C-alpha atoms as a printed R data frame, in Angstrom:
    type eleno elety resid chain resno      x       y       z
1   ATOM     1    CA   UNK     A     1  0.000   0.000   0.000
2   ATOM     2    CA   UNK     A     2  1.168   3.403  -0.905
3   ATOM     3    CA   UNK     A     3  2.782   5.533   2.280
4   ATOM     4    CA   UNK     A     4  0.602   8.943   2.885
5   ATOM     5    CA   UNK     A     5  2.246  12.125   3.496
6   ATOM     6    CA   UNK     A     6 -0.020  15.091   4.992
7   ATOM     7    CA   UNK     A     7 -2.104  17.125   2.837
8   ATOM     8    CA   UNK     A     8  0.313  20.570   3.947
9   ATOM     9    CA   UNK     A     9  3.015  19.130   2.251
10  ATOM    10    CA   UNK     A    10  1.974  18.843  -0.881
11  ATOM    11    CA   UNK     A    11  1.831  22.487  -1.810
12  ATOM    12    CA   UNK     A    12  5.823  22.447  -2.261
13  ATOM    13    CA   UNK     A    13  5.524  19.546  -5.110
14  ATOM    14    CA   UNK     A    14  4.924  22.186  -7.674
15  ATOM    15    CA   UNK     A    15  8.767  23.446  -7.158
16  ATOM    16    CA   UNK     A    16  9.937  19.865  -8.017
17  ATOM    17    CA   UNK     A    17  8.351  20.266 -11.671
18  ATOM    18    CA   UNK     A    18 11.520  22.164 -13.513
19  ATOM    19    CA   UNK     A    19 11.536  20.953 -16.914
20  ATOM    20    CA   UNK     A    20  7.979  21.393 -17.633
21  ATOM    21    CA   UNK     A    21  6.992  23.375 -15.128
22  ATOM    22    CA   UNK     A    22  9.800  24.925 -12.356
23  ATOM    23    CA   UNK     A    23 11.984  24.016 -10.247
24  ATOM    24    CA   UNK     A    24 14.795  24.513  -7.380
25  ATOM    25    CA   UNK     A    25 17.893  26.252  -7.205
26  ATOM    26    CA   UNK     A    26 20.673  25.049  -9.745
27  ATOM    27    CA   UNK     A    27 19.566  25.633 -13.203
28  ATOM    28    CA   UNK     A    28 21.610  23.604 -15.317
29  ATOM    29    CA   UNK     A    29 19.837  20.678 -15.885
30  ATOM    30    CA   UNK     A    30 16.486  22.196 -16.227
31  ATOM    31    CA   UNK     A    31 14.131  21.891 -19.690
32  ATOM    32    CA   UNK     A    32 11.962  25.012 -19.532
33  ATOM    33    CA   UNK     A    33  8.245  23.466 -20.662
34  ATOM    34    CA   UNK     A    34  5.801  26.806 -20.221
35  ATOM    35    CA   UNK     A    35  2.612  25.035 -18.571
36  ATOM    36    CA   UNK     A    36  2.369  24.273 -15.354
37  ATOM    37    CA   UNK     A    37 -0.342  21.880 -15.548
38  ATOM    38    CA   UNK     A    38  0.719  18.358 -14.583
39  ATOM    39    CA   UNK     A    39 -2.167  16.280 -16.798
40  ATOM    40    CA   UNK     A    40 -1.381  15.327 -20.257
41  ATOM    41    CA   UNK     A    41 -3.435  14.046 -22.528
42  ATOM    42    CA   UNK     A    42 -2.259  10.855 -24.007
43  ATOM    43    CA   UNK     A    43 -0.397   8.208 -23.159
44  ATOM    44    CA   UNK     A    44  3.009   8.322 -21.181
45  ATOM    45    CA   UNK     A    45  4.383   7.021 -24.793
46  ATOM    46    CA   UNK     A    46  2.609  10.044 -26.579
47  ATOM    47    CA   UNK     A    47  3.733  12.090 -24.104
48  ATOM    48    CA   UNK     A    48  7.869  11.307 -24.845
49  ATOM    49    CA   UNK     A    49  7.028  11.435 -28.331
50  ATOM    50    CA   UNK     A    50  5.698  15.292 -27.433
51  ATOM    51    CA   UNK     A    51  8.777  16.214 -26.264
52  ATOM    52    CA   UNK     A    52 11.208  14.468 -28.918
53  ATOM    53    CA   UNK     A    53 10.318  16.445 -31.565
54  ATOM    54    CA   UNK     A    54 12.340  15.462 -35.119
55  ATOM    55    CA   UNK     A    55 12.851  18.665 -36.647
56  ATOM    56    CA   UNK     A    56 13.773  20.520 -33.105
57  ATOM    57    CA   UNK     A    57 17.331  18.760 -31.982
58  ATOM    58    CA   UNK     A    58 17.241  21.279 -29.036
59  ATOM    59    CA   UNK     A    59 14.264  20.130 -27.996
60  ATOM    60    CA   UNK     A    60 14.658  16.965 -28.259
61  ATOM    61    CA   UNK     A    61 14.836  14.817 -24.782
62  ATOM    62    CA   UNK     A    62 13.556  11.339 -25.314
63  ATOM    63    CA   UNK     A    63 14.377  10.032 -29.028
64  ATOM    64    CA   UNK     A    64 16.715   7.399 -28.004
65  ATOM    65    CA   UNK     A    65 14.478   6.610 -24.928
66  ATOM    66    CA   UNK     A    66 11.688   5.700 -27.397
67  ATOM    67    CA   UNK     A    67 13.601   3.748 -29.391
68  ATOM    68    CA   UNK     A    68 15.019   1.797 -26.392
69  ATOM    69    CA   UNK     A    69 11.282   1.163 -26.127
70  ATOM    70    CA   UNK     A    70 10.471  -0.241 -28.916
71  ATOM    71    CA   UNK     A    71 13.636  -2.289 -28.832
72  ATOM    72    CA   UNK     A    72 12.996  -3.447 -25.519
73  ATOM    73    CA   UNK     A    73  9.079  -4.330 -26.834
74  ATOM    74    CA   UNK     A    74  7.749  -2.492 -24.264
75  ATOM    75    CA   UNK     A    75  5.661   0.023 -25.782
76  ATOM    76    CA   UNK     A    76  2.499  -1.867 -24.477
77  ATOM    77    CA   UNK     A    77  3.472  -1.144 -20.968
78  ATOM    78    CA   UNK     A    78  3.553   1.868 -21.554
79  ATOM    79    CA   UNK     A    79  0.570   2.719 -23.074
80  ATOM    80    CA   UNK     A    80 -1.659   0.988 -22.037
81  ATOM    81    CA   UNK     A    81 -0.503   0.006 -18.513
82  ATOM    82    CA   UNK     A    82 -0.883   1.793 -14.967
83  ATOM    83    CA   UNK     A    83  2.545   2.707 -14.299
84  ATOM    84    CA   UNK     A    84  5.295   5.385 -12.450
85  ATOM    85    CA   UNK     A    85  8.120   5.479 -15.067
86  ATOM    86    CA   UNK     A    86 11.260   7.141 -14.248
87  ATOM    87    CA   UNK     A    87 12.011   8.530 -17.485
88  ATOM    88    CA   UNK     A    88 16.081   8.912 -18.686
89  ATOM    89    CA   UNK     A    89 16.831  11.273 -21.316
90  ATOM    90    CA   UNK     A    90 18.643  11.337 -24.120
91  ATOM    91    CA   UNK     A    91 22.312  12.514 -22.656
92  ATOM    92    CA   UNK     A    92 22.072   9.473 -19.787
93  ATOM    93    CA   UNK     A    93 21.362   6.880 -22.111
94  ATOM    94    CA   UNK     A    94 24.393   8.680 -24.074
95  ATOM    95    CA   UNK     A    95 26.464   8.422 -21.229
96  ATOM    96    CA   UNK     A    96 25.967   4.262 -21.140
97  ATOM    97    CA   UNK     A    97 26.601   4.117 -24.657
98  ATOM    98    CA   UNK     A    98 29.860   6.058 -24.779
99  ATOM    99    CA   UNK     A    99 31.162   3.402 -22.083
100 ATOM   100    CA   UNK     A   100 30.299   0.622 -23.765
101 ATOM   101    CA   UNK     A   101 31.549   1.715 -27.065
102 ATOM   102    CA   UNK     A   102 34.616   2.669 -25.244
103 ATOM   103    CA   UNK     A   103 35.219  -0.741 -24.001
104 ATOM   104    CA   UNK     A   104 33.885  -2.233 -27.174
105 ATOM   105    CA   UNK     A   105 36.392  -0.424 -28.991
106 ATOM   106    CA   UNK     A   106 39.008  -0.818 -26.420
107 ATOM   107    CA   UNK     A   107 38.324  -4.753 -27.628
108 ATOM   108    CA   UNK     A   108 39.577  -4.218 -31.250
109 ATOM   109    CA   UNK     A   109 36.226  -4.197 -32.718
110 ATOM   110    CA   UNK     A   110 34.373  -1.154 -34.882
111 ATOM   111    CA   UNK     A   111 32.532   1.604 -33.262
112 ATOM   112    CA   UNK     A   112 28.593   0.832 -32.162
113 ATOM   113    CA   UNK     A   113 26.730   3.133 -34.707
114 ATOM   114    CA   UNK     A   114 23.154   1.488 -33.733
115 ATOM   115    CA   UNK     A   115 21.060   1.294 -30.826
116 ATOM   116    CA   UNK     A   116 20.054  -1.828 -32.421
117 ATOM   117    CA   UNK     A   117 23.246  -3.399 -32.194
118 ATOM   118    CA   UNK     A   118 22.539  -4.013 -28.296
119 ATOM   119    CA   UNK     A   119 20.279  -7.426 -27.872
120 ATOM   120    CA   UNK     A   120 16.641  -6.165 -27.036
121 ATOM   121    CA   UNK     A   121 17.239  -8.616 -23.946
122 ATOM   122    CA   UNK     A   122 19.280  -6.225 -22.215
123 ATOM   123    CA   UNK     A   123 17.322  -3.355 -23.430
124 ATOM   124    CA   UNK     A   124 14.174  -4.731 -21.811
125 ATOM   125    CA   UNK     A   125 16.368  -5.852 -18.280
126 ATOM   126    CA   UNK     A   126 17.534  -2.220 -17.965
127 ATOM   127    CA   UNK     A   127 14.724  -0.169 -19.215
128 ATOM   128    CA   UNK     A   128 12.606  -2.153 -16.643
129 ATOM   129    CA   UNK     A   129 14.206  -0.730 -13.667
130 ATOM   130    CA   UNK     A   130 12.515   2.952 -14.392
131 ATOM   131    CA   UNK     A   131  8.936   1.084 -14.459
132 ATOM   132    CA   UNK     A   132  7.136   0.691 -11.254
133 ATOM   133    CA   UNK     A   133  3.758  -1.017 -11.308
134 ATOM   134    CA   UNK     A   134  1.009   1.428  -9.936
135 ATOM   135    CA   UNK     A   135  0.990   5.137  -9.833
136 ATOM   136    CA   UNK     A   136  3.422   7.173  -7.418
137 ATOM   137    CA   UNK     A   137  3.298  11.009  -7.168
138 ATOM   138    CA   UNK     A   138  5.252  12.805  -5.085
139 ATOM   139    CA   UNK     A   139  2.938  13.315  -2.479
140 ATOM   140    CA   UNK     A   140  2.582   8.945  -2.274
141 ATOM   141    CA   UNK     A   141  6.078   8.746  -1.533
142 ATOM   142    CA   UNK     A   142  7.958   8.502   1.486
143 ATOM   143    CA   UNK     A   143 10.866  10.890   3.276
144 ATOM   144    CA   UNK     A   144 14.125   9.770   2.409
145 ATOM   145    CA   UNK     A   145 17.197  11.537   4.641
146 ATOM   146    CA   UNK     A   146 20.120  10.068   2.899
147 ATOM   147    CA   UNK     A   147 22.329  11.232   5.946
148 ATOM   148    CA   UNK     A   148 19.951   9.697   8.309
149 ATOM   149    CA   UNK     A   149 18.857   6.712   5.982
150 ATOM   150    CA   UNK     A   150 17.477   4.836   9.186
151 ATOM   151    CA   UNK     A   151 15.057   7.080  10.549
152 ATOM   152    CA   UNK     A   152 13.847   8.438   6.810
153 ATOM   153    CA   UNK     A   153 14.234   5.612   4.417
154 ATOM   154    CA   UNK     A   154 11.982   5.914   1.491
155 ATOM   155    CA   UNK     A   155 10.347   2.896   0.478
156 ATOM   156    CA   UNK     A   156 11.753  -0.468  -1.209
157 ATOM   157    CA   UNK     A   157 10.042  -1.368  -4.120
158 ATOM   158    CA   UNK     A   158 10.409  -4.255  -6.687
159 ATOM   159    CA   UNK     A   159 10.921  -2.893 -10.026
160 ATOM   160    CA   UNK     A   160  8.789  -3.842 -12.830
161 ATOM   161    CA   UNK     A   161 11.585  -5.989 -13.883
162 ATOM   162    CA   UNK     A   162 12.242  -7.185 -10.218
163 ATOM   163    CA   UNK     A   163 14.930  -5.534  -9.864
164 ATOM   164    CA   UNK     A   164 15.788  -4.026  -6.331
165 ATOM   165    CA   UNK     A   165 14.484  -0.369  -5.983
166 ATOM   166    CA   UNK     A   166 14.016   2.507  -3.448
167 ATOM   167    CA   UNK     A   167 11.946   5.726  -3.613
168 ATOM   168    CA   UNK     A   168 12.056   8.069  -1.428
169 ATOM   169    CA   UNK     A   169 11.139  12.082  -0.873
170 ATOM   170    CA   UNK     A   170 14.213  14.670  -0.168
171 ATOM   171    CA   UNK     A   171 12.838  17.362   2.395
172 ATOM   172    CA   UNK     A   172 15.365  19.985   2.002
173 ATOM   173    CA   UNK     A   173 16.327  22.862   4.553
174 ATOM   174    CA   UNK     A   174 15.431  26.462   4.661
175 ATOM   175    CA   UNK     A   175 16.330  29.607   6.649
176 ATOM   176    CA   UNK     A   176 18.041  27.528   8.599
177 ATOM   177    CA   UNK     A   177 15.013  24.908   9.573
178 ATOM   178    CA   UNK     A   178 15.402  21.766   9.107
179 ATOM   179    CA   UNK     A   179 13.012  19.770   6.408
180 ATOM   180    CA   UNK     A   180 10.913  22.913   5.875
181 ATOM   181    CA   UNK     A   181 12.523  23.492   2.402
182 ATOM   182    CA   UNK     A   182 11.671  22.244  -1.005
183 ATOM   183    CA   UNK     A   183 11.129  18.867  -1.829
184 ATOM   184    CA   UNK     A   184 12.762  16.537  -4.424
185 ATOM   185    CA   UNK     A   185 12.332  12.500  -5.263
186 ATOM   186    CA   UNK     A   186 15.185  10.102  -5.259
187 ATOM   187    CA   UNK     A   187 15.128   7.089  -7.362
188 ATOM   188    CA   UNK     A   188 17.791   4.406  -6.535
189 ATOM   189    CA   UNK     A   189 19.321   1.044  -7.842
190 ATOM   190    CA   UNK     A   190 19.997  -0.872  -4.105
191 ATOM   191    CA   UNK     A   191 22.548  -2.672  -4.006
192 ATOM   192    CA   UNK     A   192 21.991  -3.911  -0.397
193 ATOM   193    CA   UNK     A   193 18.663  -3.071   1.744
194 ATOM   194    CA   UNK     A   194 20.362  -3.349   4.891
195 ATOM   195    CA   UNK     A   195 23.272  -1.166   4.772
196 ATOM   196    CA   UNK     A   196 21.233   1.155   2.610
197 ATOM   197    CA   UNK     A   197 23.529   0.864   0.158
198 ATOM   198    CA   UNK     A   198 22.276   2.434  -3.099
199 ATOM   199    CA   UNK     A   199 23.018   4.034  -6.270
200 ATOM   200    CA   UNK     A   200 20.949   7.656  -6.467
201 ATOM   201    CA   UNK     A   201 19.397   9.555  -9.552
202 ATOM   202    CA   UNK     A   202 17.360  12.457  -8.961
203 ATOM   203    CA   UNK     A   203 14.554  13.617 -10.631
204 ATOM   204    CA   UNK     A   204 14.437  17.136 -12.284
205 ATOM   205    CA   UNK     A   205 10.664  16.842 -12.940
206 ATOM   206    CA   UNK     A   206  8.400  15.159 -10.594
207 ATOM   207    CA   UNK     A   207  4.459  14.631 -11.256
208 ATOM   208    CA   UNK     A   208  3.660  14.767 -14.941
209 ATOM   209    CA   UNK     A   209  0.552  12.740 -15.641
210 ATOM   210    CA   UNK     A   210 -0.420  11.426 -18.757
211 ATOM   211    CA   UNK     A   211 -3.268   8.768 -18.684
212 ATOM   212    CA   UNK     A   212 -2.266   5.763 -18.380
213 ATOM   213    CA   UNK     A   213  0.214   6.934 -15.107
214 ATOM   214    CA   UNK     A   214  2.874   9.105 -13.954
215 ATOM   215    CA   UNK     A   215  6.019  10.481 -15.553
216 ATOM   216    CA   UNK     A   216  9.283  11.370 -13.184
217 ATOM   217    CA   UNK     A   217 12.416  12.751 -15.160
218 ATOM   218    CA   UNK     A   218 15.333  11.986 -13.974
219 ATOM   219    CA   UNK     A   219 18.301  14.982 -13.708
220 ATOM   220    CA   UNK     A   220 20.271  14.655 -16.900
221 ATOM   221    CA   UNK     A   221 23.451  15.678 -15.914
222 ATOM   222    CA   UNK     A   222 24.879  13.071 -13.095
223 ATOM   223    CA   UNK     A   223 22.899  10.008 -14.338
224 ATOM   224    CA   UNK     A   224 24.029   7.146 -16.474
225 ATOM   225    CA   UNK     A   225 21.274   4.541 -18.190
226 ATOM   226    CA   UNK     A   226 20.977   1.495 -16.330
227 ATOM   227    CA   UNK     A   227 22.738   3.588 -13.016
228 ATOM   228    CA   UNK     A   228 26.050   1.680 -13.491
229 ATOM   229    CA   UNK     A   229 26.833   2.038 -16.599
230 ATOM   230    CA   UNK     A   230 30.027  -0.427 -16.418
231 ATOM   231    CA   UNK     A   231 27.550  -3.075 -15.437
232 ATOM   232    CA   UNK     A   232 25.321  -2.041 -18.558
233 ATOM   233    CA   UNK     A   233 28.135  -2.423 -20.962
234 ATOM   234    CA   UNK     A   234 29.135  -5.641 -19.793
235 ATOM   235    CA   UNK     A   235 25.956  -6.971 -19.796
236 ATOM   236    CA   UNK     A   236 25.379  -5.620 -23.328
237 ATOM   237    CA   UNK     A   237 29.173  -6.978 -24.415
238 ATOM   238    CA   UNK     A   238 28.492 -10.676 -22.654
239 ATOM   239    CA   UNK     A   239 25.088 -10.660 -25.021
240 ATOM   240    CA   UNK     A   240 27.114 -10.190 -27.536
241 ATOM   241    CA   UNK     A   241 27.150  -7.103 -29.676
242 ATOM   242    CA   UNK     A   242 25.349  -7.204 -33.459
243 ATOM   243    CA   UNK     A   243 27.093  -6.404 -36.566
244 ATOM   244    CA   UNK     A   244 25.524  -2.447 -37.776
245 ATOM   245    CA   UNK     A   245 22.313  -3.251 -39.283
246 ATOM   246    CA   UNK     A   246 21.654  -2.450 -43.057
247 ATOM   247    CA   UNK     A   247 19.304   0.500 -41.981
């Protein structure tokens, strides 16, 4: 069952919304959107392909996303499913990619021109660690205090690909109060439950909601696809890596 946070606190989810609505302190990562109503209409697949737009490269934040999709075969899910998706962009599934060419390169073979070249298999076993089953706004979530991870936790949570996951609400400080500053979700990979050892991604934009579920973007500039991408690019190398496709 979903954790409850009290009604008051929601009023400061609106500052977590920065890249289609607005958002915190550091600027740098943010994707200015206008709006800041949080319902879309469509699909969370319709609502990637809104913002991947092929004749606006600027503008363009979820191409290779959707195309890990449909590699992965997972469009379904994600249209037609009840789900929380933790959506990458564009620059961390680059991030993955330039490892594992590195190290695919570093093996005297050619360069990996194709998102194809990468078996679906690990597509899918990656991509499913941003799906959760069920819908989880911020104001579902549990406090997470990763300095006092015992007391404020977050909340475990198999993945949709049963992988191990953690969710968890940042309260930040201000004027010098404790907790009574903005808030901000943390998605993790754990690595062990007890120790609460985990590997953290942030999200930039909390709370979009398209039909069929909610939409959390993760920050773009300190997250890697698959949150170690090492472990992605062996996985993907161990597969074995496809010859370029024809087209």
């Amino acid at each position: 069952m979903k954790s409850k946070i009290k009604i008051w606190q929601l009023v400061i989810a609106v500052i977590t919304i920065p890249i289609f609505m607005g958002n915190c302190t550091n600027d740098s990562y943010l994707i200015d959107g206008g709006k800041s109503n949080p319902y879309y209409d469509g699909t969370i697949m319709e609502f990637l392909q809104s913002r991947s737009p092929k004749d606006d490269p600027k503008n363009d934040y979820f191409s290779d996303l959707i195309e890990i999709i449909r590699l992965a075969n997972m469009e379904e899910v994600l249209e037609e499913e009840n789900v929380t998706f933790f959506a990458p962009t564009n620059w961390s599934i680059r991030k993955s990619v330039a490892l594992l060419n590195k190290m695919w390169y570093q093996m005297g073979n050619d360069s990996i021109k194709n998102l194809k070249q990468i078996k679906p298999s690990v597509w899918r076993e990656y991509l499913s660690m941003y799906i959760l089953k069920d819908k989880y706004t911020l104001k579902d979530i549990p406090q997470i205090d990763t300095t006092a991870i015992a007391a404020y936790p977050g909340q475990a949570f198999l993945s949709y690909g049963q992988q191990p996951m953690n969710m968890g609400v940042v309260y930040y400080d201000a004027n010098n109060v404790k907790y009574a500053g903005a808030r901000q979700i943390i998605y993790s990979y754990v690595y062990d439950f007890t120790i609460g050892d985990m590997k953290n991604a942030y999200v930039a934009t909390s709370d979009i909601q398209p039909t069929n579920g909610v939409v959390h973007v993760l920050r773009l500039t300190d997250h890697a696809f698959g949150f170690e991408p090492y472990l992605f690019a062996t996985k993907a190398i161990n597969a074995t890596i496809e010859t370029e496709p024809d087209n």
